[in-house]
Amino acid sequence: MMAPARVLVVDDSPTMRGLITAVLRSDPEVSVVGQAGDALEAREAIKQLNPDVVTLDIEMPNMNGLDFLERIMRLRPMPVIMVSSLTHRGAEATLAALEIGAFDCVGKPVPGDTRPFVDLAEKVKAAARSMRERSAGRPGTAMSAAPVAPVSAAANYRVGRKIVAIGSSTGGVEALITVLQNFPENCPPTVITQHMPPTFTRSFAERLNRLCRPVVQEATDGARLEVGKIYLAPGGERHLQVTNSAAPCCRLVERDPVNGHRPSVDVLFDSVAELAGRNAVGVILTGMGRDGAAGLLKMRHAGARTLGQNEKTCVVYGMPRVAYELGAVEQQLPLGAIGEEILKITAARKEGSE
């Protein structure tokens, strides 16, 4: 049996430290070994306690969470889970943290939240596993994705008729940036479900739009799928589907969580399988759990091409592993090769289109 994940809780609020500690201690596979109120205390605690994982508040006195995270990643790389307010400012800072190398993020509870930090313990355990696997020299434990070389397939790219659907979770921020930065301005219509707290997805879409050549936007109900546009499922309250074979468009549907998630990758992939069949490409990237695996299998059975991120380049080889073991993944690739393969598959044939 694996030893409990050893966690250091860092937050300037004693109330928040107490809440996080109580939530984590309710899981027998997690051990809170210490608390710290600011970065200076946290630095000493890390030296003395050698935790497997740190939960880190974004906004703290003496040194903010981002600056402290940069020092951790530079001097003593380890899994860090950011704890952030569900505000635009908090979302922007958290996205920056994820790009620096934070393992994952959770939102602070809001008034009326009856289950605060509901998935924090699972994320802590996944982070601890990644740390231990990396220490053992096993694959699939990259703290961040390797830089990707320029993609030759983008040169003289002519778009065909396929729709691209991508699903990701833990580690997905950096993975999606890596894939989408290689897309040309006239990329195929692309729909994405990334597990992310409410309000964070708008900031992430804005961030991607600044970094990428196509237009990236948070999906809205009824938005028509167009060449050169990428649609990111909004976090929190609804699932993203694609509908209307005559003029494919986004549909945001109110349903219970699927696989514990809303939006769910499975819900998106199911709808793409039904709408587009062989005129689609499904891609499953790094993430905890199994969301998207069954939907990707449905896409493959419908004739779609399906790609999965390989173990070595995943932050968490969970979702891609389950999809691969189900037979849903036609081709497993390192992260840096996925963008190029998508473009090869979706490019129009010389005679006109697919």
XYZ file of C-alpha atoms in Angstrom:
354
model
C 0.000 0.000 0.000
C 1.325 3.447 -0.920
C 2.177 5.760 1.969
C -0.192 8.715 2.472
C 0.531 11.797 0.402
C 2.354 14.303 2.632
C 1.036 17.844 2.148
C 2.089 21.309 3.249
C -0.783 23.825 3.278
C 0.244 27.423 2.515
C -2.305 30.238 2.905
C -2.231 33.570 4.715
C -5.737 33.008 6.130
C -5.882 30.803 9.259
C -9.519 30.039 8.429
C -8.645 28.857 4.919
C -5.687 26.832 6.179
C -7.990 25.155 8.674
C -10.628 24.381 6.044
C -8.120 22.940 3.570
C -6.497 20.888 6.323
C -9.849 19.520 7.505
C -10.859 18.546 3.968
C -7.547 16.800 3.299
C -7.454 14.998 6.648
C -10.847 13.461 5.892
C -9.035 11.287 3.322
C -6.958 8.519 4.964
C -4.569 8.532 2.016
C -3.539 12.144 2.689
C -1.448 13.443 5.586
C -1.161 17.180 6.277
C 2.357 17.507 7.671
C 2.369 21.254 8.205
C 0.937 24.707 7.556
C 2.474 28.056 6.629
C 1.062 31.572 6.511
C 3.409 33.074 3.923
C 6.229 32.238 1.553
C 8.966 32.713 4.161
C 7.324 30.245 6.526
C 6.641 27.920 3.625
C 10.271 27.929 2.523
C 11.435 26.818 5.959
C 8.651 24.255 6.247
C 9.587 22.698 2.888
C 13.206 22.342 4.054
C 12.217 20.771 7.368
C 9.227 18.637 6.377
C 10.074 17.591 2.804
C 6.401 17.312 1.707
C 5.275 15.455 -1.391
C 2.868 18.245 -2.378
C 2.257 21.901 -1.536
C -1.093 23.677 -1.755
C -0.323 27.324 -2.403
C -2.459 30.451 -2.149
C -2.072 32.881 -5.037
C -2.228 36.073 -2.962
C -0.017 36.213 0.146
C 2.036 38.822 2.057
C 5.844 39.151 1.763
C 5.952 37.232 -1.529
C 2.974 36.388 -3.735
C 2.222 32.844 -4.750
C 3.459 33.278 -8.332
C 6.878 34.545 -7.283
C 7.191 31.765 -4.731
C 6.110 29.161 -7.262
C 8.809 30.341 -9.677
C 11.409 29.839 -6.954
C 10.087 26.376 -6.141
C 10.175 25.322 -9.793
C 13.687 26.694 -10.207
C 15.291 25.524 -6.953
C 13.277 22.514 -5.784
C 10.746 21.318 -8.399
C 7.776 19.582 -6.790
C 4.019 19.295 -7.347
C 2.179 22.470 -6.344
C -1.602 22.858 -6.397
C -2.710 26.483 -6.605
C -5.650 27.662 -4.520
C -7.283 30.712 -6.043
C -10.322 32.932 -5.753
C -12.874 32.499 -8.530
C -12.348 35.987 -9.929
C -10.927 37.248 -13.207
C -7.776 38.363 -11.386
C -7.502 35.026 -9.640
C -8.014 33.159 -12.897
C -5.308 35.132 -14.703
C -2.827 34.479 -11.904
C -3.700 30.791 -11.760
C -3.236 30.354 -15.506
C 0.180 31.970 -15.198
C 0.964 29.536 -12.379
C -0.047 26.546 -14.472
C 2.231 27.731 -17.268
C 5.103 28.144 -14.788
C 4.663 24.512 -13.761
C 1.954 24.190 -11.108
C 0.429 20.709 -11.122
C -3.209 21.832 -10.974
C -5.549 24.394 -9.450
C -8.653 24.536 -7.272
C -11.021 27.409 -6.622
C -11.718 28.782 -3.181
C -15.282 28.179 -1.953
C -17.937 30.823 -2.482
C -20.901 31.591 -0.187
C -23.376 28.726 -0.251
C -20.780 26.164 -1.351
C -21.794 22.997 0.514
C -18.839 20.894 -0.661
C -15.703 23.056 -0.596
C -12.568 21.655 -2.215
C -14.460 18.523 -3.247
C -11.716 17.250 -5.578
C -8.666 18.597 -3.750
C -7.713 15.319 -2.061
C -7.798 13.434 -5.361
C -5.588 16.065 -6.974
C -3.159 15.909 -4.058
C -2.900 12.124 -4.356
C -2.347 12.325 -8.114
C 0.325 14.968 -7.575
C 2.086 12.811 -4.975
C 2.030 9.825 -7.327
C 3.577 11.919 -10.084
C 6.357 13.014 -7.738
C 7.121 9.480 -6.592
C 7.072 8.093 -10.133
C 9.414 10.808 -11.318
C 11.783 10.076 -8.427
C 11.716 6.398 -9.445
C 12.617 7.348 -13.006
C 9.360 6.118 -14.478
C 7.797 7.736 -17.576
C 4.700 9.845 -17.592
C 5.837 12.202 -14.879
C 6.848 15.370 -16.680
C 6.292 18.420 -14.478
C 5.746 20.363 -17.667
C 5.708 19.566 -21.338
C 8.834 19.772 -23.438
C 9.050 22.659 -25.898
C 7.794 21.812 -29.351
C 9.606 22.484 -32.590
C 7.921 24.524 -35.327
C 5.397 22.450 -37.228
C 6.074 21.954 -40.913
C 2.507 20.793 -41.606
C 1.229 24.342 -41.027
C 3.045 25.612 -44.107
C 0.683 25.915 -47.097
C -2.066 24.247 -45.053
C -5.447 23.951 -46.806
C -8.285 23.064 -44.491
C -10.593 20.149 -45.261
C -14.008 19.363 -43.811
C -13.158 17.696 -40.526
C -14.065 18.880 -37.017
C -11.455 18.519 -34.263
C -12.509 17.686 -30.688
C -9.982 17.803 -27.832
C -10.352 16.773 -24.192
C -7.905 17.469 -21.351
C -7.648 17.935 -17.607
C -4.674 18.113 -15.209
C -1.711 19.453 -17.163
C -4.018 20.514 -19.963
C -3.264 24.236 -19.889
C 0.303 23.823 -21.069
C -0.602 20.865 -23.295
C -3.295 22.834 -25.121
C -0.979 25.802 -25.586
C 1.620 23.458 -27.106
C -0.874 21.923 -29.539
C -2.800 25.037 -30.509
C 0.190 27.327 -31.016
C 1.012 25.182 -34.032
C -2.383 25.668 -35.679
C -2.500 27.972 -38.715
C -4.933 30.858 -38.954
C -7.253 28.735 -41.110
C -7.355 25.754 -38.750
C -10.273 23.291 -38.800
C -13.211 24.114 -36.498
C -12.021 22.906 -33.095
C -14.011 22.276 -29.899
C -12.335 21.718 -26.538
C -13.398 20.591 -23.087
C -10.756 21.297 -20.448
C -11.632 20.562 -16.820
C -11.348 23.923 -15.104
C -13.145 25.844 -12.342
C -15.968 28.250 -13.275
C -14.800 31.687 -14.497
C -11.321 30.357 -15.342
C -12.195 29.265 -18.867
C -12.926 32.768 -20.123
C -9.497 33.934 -19.005
C -7.936 30.827 -20.529
C -9.699 31.412 -23.852
C -8.442 34.995 -23.844
C -4.933 33.769 -23.080
C -5.041 31.236 -25.918
C -6.404 33.864 -28.286
C -3.365 36.042 -27.582
C -0.949 33.146 -28.085
C -2.462 31.431 -31.133
C -3.048 32.400 -34.751
C -6.689 31.222 -34.972
C -9.488 32.944 -33.051
C -10.003 31.273 -29.673
C -13.165 31.998 -27.712
C -15.249 30.611 -24.906
C -18.078 28.654 -26.505
C -21.539 30.218 -26.492
C -24.839 28.475 -27.105
C -25.622 28.476 -30.834
C -22.171 29.637 -31.986
C -21.606 28.251 -35.476
C -18.465 26.179 -36.012
C -16.240 28.022 -38.465
C -12.848 27.520 -40.049
C -10.163 29.408 -38.138
C -12.015 29.284 -34.820
C -11.463 27.316 -31.615
C -14.227 26.988 -29.023
C -13.477 26.281 -25.343
C -16.238 24.854 -23.150
C -17.147 27.241 -20.315
C -16.418 25.809 -16.887
C -18.902 24.940 -14.236
C -22.559 24.780 -15.114
C -23.142 23.263 -18.575
C -21.727 20.690 -20.985
C -20.525 21.529 -24.493
C -21.962 19.562 -27.420
C -21.990 20.077 -31.169
C -25.266 19.765 -33.047
C -26.985 20.452 -36.402
C -25.384 18.519 -39.259
C -26.499 21.116 -41.839
C -24.709 23.953 -40.035
C -22.716 22.559 -37.076
C -22.834 24.726 -33.979
C -22.092 24.703 -30.258
C -24.810 23.731 -27.833
C -24.498 24.273 -24.084
C -26.690 21.800 -22.210
C -27.724 21.669 -18.569
C -27.134 18.142 -17.285
C -25.731 16.538 -14.186
C -21.951 16.049 -14.075
C -20.640 13.088 -16.077
C -17.647 11.192 -14.652
C -17.712 13.823 -11.916
C -17.197 16.666 -14.376
C -19.209 19.467 -15.910
C -18.319 20.115 -18.643
C -17.438 16.524 -19.501
C -15.171 15.377 -22.307
C -17.365 12.305 -22.844
C -20.411 14.501 -23.510
C -18.482 16.475 -26.126
C -16.978 13.407 -27.808
C -20.346 11.601 -27.889
C -21.936 14.520 -29.710
C -19.074 14.799 -32.218
C -19.287 11.070 -32.943
C -22.995 11.382 -33.690
C -22.716 14.594 -35.696
C -19.536 14.155 -37.707
C -18.611 10.462 -37.697
C -15.650 9.930 -40.004
C -15.369 13.689 -40.599
C -13.887 14.246 -37.169
C -10.642 13.929 -35.234
C -10.690 13.167 -31.512
C -7.729 13.965 -29.264
C -7.320 13.070 -25.598
C -4.586 14.812 -23.613
C -3.149 14.637 -20.108
C -5.584 14.382 -17.197
C -6.779 12.509 -14.124
C -9.491 9.873 -14.257
C -11.286 8.392 -17.266
C -13.434 11.209 -18.655
C -13.368 11.148 -22.457
C -12.206 7.556 -22.898
C -15.627 6.085 -23.672
C -16.534 9.045 -25.890
C -13.287 8.714 -27.840
C -14.046 5.022 -28.386
C -17.468 6.023 -29.723
C -15.766 8.462 -32.094
C -13.404 5.767 -33.347
C -16.263 3.325 -33.889
C -18.027 6.062 -35.886
C -15.033 6.318 -38.221
C -13.211 9.289 -36.706
C -9.430 9.416 -36.424
C -8.332 9.362 -32.785
C -5.099 10.464 -31.117
C -3.848 10.163 -27.549
C -0.968 11.818 -25.710
C 1.702 9.316 -24.749
C 2.702 8.491 -21.187
C 6.126 10.102 -21.267
C 4.832 13.608 -22.041
C 1.717 13.550 -19.810
C 1.637 15.363 -16.487
C -0.932 12.718 -15.488
C -1.328 9.657 -17.698
C -4.892 8.952 -16.591
C -7.441 9.842 -19.250
C -5.113 8.900 -22.149
C -4.223 5.607 -20.448
C -7.845 4.533 -20.021
C -8.643 5.546 -23.604
C -5.649 3.587 -24.908
C -6.548 0.492 -22.870
C -10.142 0.641 -24.174
C -8.891 0.659 -27.752
C -10.130 4.203 -28.330
C -6.732 5.581 -29.365
C -5.727 4.871 -32.950
C -2.344 6.542 -32.563
C -0.453 7.497 -29.406
C 1.999 10.372 -29.814
C 4.263 12.659 -27.783
C 2.660 16.009 -27.103
C 4.949 17.863 -29.494
C 3.817 15.730 -32.445
C 0.062 15.946 -31.907
C -0.513 19.348 -33.513
C 1.308 18.338 -36.663
C -0.607 15.065 -36.902
C -3.935 16.882 -36.534
C -3.016 19.149 -39.433
C -1.954 16.217 -41.600
C -5.244 14.429 -40.962
C -7.444 17.488 -41.515
C -5.712 18.981 -44.552
C -7.770 19.055 -47.747
C -6.779 16.580 -50.386
C -5.213 17.962 -53.525
C -8.375 17.417 -55.519
C -10.306 19.805 -53.316
C -11.546 18.564 -49.984
C -12.077 15.556 -47.798
